[in-house]
C-alpha positions as a LaTeX table, in Angstrom:
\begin{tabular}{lrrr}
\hline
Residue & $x$ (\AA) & $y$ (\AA) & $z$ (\AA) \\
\hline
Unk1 & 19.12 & $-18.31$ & 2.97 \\
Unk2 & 20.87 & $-17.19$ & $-0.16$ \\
Unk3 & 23.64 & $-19.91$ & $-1.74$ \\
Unk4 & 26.32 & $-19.17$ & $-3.57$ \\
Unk5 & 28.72 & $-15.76$ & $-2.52$ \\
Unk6 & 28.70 & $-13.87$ & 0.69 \\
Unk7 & 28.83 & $-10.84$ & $-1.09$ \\
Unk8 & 27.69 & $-8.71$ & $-4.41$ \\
Unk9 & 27.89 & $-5.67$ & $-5.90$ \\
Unk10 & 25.50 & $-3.67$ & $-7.79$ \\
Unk11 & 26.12 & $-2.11$ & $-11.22$ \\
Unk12 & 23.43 & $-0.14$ & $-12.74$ \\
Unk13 & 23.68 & 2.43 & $-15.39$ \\
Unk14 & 21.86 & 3.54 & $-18.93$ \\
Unk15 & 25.20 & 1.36 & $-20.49$ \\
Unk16 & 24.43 & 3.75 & $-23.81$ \\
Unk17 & 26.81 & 1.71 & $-24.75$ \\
Unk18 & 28.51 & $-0.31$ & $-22.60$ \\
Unk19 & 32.24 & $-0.40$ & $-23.62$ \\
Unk20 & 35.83 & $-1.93$ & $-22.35$ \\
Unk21 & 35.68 & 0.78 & $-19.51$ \\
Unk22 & 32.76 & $-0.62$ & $-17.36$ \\
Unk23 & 34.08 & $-4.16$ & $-18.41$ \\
Unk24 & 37.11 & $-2.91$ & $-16.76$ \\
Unk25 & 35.53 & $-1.64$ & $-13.80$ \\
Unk26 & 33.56 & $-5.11$ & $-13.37$ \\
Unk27 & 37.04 & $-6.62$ & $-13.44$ \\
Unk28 & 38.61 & $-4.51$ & $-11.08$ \\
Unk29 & 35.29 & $-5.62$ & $-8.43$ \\
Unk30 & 36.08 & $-9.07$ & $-8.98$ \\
Unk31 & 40.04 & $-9.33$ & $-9.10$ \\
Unk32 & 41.40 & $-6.42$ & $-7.36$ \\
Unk33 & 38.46 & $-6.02$ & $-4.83$ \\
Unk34 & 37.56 & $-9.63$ & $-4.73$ \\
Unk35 & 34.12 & $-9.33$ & $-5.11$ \\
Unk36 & 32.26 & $-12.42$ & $-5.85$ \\
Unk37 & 29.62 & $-11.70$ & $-7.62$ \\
Unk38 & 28.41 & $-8.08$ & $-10.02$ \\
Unk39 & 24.78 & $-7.73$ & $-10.53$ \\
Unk40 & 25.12 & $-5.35$ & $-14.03$ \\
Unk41 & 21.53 & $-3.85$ & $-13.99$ \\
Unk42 & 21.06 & $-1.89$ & $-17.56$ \\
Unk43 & 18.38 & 0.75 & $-16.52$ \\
Unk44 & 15.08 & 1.14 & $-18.67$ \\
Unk45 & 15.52 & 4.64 & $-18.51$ \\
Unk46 & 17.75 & 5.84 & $-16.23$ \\
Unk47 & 15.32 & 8.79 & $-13.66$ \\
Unk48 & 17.53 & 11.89 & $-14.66$ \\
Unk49 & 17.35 & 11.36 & $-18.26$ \\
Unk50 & 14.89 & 12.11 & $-20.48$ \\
Unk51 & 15.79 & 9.38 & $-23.52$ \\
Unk52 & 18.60 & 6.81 & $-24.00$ \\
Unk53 & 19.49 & 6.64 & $-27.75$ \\
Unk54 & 19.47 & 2.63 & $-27.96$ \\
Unk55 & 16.88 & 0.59 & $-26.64$ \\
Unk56 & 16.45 & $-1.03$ & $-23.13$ \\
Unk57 & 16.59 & $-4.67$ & $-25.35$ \\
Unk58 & 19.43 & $-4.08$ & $-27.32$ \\
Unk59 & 21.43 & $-2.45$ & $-24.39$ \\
Unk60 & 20.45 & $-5.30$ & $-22.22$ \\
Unk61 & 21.82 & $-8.01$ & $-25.02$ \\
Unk62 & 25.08 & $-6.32$ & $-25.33$ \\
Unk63 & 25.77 & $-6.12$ & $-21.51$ \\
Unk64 & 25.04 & $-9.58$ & $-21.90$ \\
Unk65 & 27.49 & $-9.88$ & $-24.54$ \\
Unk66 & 30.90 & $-7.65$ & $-23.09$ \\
Unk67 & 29.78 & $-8.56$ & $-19.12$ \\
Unk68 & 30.45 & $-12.25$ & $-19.87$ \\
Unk69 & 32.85 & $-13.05$ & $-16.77$ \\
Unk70 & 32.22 & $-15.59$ & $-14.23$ \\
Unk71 & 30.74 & $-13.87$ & $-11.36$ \\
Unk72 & 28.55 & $-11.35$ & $-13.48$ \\
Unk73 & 25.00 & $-11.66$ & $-13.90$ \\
Unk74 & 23.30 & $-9.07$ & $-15.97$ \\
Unk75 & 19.58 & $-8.19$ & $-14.83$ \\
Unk76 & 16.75 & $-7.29$ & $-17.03$ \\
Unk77 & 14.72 & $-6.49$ & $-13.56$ \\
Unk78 & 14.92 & $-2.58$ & $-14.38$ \\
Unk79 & 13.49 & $-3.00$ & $-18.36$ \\
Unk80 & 10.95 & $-5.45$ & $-17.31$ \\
Unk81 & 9.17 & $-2.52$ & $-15.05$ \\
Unk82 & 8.93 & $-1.03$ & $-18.68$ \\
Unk83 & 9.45 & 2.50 & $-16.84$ \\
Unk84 & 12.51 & 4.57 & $-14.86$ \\
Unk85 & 13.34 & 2.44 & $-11.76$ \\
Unk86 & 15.39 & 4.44 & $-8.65$ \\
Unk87 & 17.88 & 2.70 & $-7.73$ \\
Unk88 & 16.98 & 2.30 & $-3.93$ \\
Unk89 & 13.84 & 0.30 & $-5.68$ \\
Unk90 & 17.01 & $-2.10$ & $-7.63$ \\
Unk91 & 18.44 & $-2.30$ & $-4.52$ \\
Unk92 & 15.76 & $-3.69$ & $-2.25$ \\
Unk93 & 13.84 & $-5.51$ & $-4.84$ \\
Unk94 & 17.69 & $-7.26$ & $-6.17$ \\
Unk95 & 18.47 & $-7.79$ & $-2.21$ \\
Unk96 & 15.99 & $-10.73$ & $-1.81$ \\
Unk97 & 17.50 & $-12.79$ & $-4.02$ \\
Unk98 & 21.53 & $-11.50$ & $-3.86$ \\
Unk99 & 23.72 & $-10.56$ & $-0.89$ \\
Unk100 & 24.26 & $-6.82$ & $-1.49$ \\
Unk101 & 26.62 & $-5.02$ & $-0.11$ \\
Unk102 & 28.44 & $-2.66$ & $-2.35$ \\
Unk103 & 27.26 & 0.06 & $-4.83$ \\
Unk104 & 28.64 & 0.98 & $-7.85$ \\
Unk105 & 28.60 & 4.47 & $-9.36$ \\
Unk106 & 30.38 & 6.71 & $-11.06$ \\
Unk107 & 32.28 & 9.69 & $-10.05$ \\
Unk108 & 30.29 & 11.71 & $-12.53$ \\
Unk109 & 27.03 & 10.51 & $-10.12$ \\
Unk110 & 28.61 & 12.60 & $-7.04$ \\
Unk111 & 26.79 & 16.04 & $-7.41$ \\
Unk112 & 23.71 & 14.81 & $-7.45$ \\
Unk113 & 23.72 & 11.81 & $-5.28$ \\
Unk114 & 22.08 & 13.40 & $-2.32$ \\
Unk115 & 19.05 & 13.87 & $-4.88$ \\
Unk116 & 18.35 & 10.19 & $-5.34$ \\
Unk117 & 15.54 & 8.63 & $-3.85$ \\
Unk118 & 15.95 & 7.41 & $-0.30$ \\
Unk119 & 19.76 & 8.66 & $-0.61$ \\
Unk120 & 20.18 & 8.00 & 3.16 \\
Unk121 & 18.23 & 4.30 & 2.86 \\
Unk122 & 21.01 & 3.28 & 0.22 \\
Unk123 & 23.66 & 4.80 & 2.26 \\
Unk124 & 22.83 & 3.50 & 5.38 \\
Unk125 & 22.99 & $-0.53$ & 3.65 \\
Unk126 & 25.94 & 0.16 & 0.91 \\
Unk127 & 28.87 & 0.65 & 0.80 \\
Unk128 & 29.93 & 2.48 & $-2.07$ \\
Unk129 & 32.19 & 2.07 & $-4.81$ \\
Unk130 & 32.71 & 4.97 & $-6.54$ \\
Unk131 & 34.55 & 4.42 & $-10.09$ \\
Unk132 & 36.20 & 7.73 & $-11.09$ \\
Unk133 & 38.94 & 8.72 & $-13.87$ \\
Unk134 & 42.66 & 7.50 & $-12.62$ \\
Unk135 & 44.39 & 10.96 & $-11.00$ \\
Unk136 & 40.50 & 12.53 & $-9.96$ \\
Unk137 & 40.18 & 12.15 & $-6.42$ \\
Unk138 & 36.54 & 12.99 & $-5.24$ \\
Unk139 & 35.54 & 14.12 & $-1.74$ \\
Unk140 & 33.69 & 10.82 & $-0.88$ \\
Unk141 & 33.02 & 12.65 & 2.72 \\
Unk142 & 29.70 & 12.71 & 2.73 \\
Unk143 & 29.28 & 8.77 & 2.20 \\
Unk144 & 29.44 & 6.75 & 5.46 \\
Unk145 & 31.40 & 3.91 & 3.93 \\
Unk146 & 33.19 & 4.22 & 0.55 \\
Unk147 & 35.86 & 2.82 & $-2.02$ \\
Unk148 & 37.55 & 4.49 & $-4.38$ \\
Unk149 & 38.45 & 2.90 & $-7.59$ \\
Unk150 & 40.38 & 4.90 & $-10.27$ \\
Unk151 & 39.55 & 3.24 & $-13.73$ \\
Unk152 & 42.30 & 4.00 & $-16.39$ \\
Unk153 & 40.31 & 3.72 & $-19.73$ \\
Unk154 & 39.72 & 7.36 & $-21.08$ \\
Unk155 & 36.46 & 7.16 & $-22.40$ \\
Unk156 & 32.56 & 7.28 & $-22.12$ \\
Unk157 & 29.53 & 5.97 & $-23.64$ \\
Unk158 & 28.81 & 10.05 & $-24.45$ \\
Unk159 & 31.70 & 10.19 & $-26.59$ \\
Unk160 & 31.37 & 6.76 & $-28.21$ \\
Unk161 & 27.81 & 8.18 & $-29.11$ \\
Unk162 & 29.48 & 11.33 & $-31.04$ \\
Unk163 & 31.69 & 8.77 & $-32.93$ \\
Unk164 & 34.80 & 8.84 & $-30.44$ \\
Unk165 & 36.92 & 6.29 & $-29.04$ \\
Unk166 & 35.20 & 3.20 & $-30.81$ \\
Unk167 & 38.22 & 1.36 & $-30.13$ \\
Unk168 & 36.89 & 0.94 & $-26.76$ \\
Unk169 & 33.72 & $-0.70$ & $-27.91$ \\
Unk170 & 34.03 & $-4.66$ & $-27.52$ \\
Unk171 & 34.43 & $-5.92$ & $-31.03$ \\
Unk172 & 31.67 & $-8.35$ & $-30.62$ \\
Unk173 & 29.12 & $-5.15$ & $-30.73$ \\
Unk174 & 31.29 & $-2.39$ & $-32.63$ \\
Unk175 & 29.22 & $-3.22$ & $-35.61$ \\
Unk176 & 25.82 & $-2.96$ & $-34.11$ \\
Unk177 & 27.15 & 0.02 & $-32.17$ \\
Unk178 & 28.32 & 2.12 & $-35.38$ \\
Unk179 & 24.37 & 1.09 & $-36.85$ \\
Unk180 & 22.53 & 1.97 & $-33.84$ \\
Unk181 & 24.57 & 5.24 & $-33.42$ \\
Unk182 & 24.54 & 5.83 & $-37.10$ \\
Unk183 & 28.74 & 6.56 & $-36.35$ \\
Unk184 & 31.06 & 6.63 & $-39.32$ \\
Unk185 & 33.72 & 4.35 & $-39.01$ \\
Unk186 & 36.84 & 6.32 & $-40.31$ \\
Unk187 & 36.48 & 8.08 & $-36.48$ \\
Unk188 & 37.68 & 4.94 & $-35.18$ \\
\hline
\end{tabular}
């Protein structure tokens, strides 16, 4: 029997760098959809990509450091298998010890979700919650259960990589951010 909430979602991603964005979509879980409880689960490498420009370690620490709500609890199960992990494999090996039931992705994740492994395992258990850009509303047809939740922070960790948008990078990492990324800081 697990203690604590009834109910959790799962957040994975590559988080290359996590910014104010998916800290405002881990808000939204746990005060507009009353969630309980967000498992944040920074991938080692996520299976569609061939590098992440940070490491797993120093994206895991600053998850750590901008996911610190109550509720959250940021995983290192993914970088511990020191090697891509699918997310169906997160999902069953995170369910023993957390009640899943919802699924976070991004809208951007859509095209190519029926490629995942065991796509019809993960919908079968989750229900999804697909995070997409406020005013894009994705056909979410295909999914047997879904939520849509429009995010209104215009940016991505793609664009804070090119040197865009650092204003949406938590202070408490901007610093490390602009040295990993090798940004100049007049772009802020």
């Amino acid at each position: 029997m697990i203690n604590g909430p009834q109910e959790a979602a799962l957040f994975g991603g590559s988080f290359d760098p996590p910014h104010l964005g998916h800290r405002k979509i881990i808000e939204d879980l746990i005060y507009e959809l009353k969630i309980p409880q967000v498992i944040v689960v920074p991938a080692w490498l996520n299976p569609f990509k061939e590098h992440s420009h940070a490491s797993p370690e120093q994206r895991l620490e600053w998850c750590r450091q901008v996911f610190d709500l109550p509720g959250v609890v940021v995983s290192d199960f993914e970088i511990r298998q020191g090697r891509p992990v699918y997310t169906v494999e997160t999902w069953t090996a995170l369910k023993r010890s957390y009640p899943l039931k919802y699924l976070v992705i991004g809208s951007d994740n859509l095209p190519t979700l029926r490629e995942w492994k065991d796509f019809e395992t993960l919908d079968k258990e989750a229900v999804w919650i697909v995070a997409t850009r406020a005013g894009n509303t994705p056909d979410l047809s295909f999914l047997r259960r879904a939520i849509l939740l429009p995010v209104e922070v215009p940016v991505s960790s793609t664009r804070i990589r090119r040197g865009e948008g650092l204003e949406y990078v938590d202070p408490r990492i901007r610093e490390e951010v602009i040295q990993t990324y090798q940004l100049k800081k007049e772009r802020m």
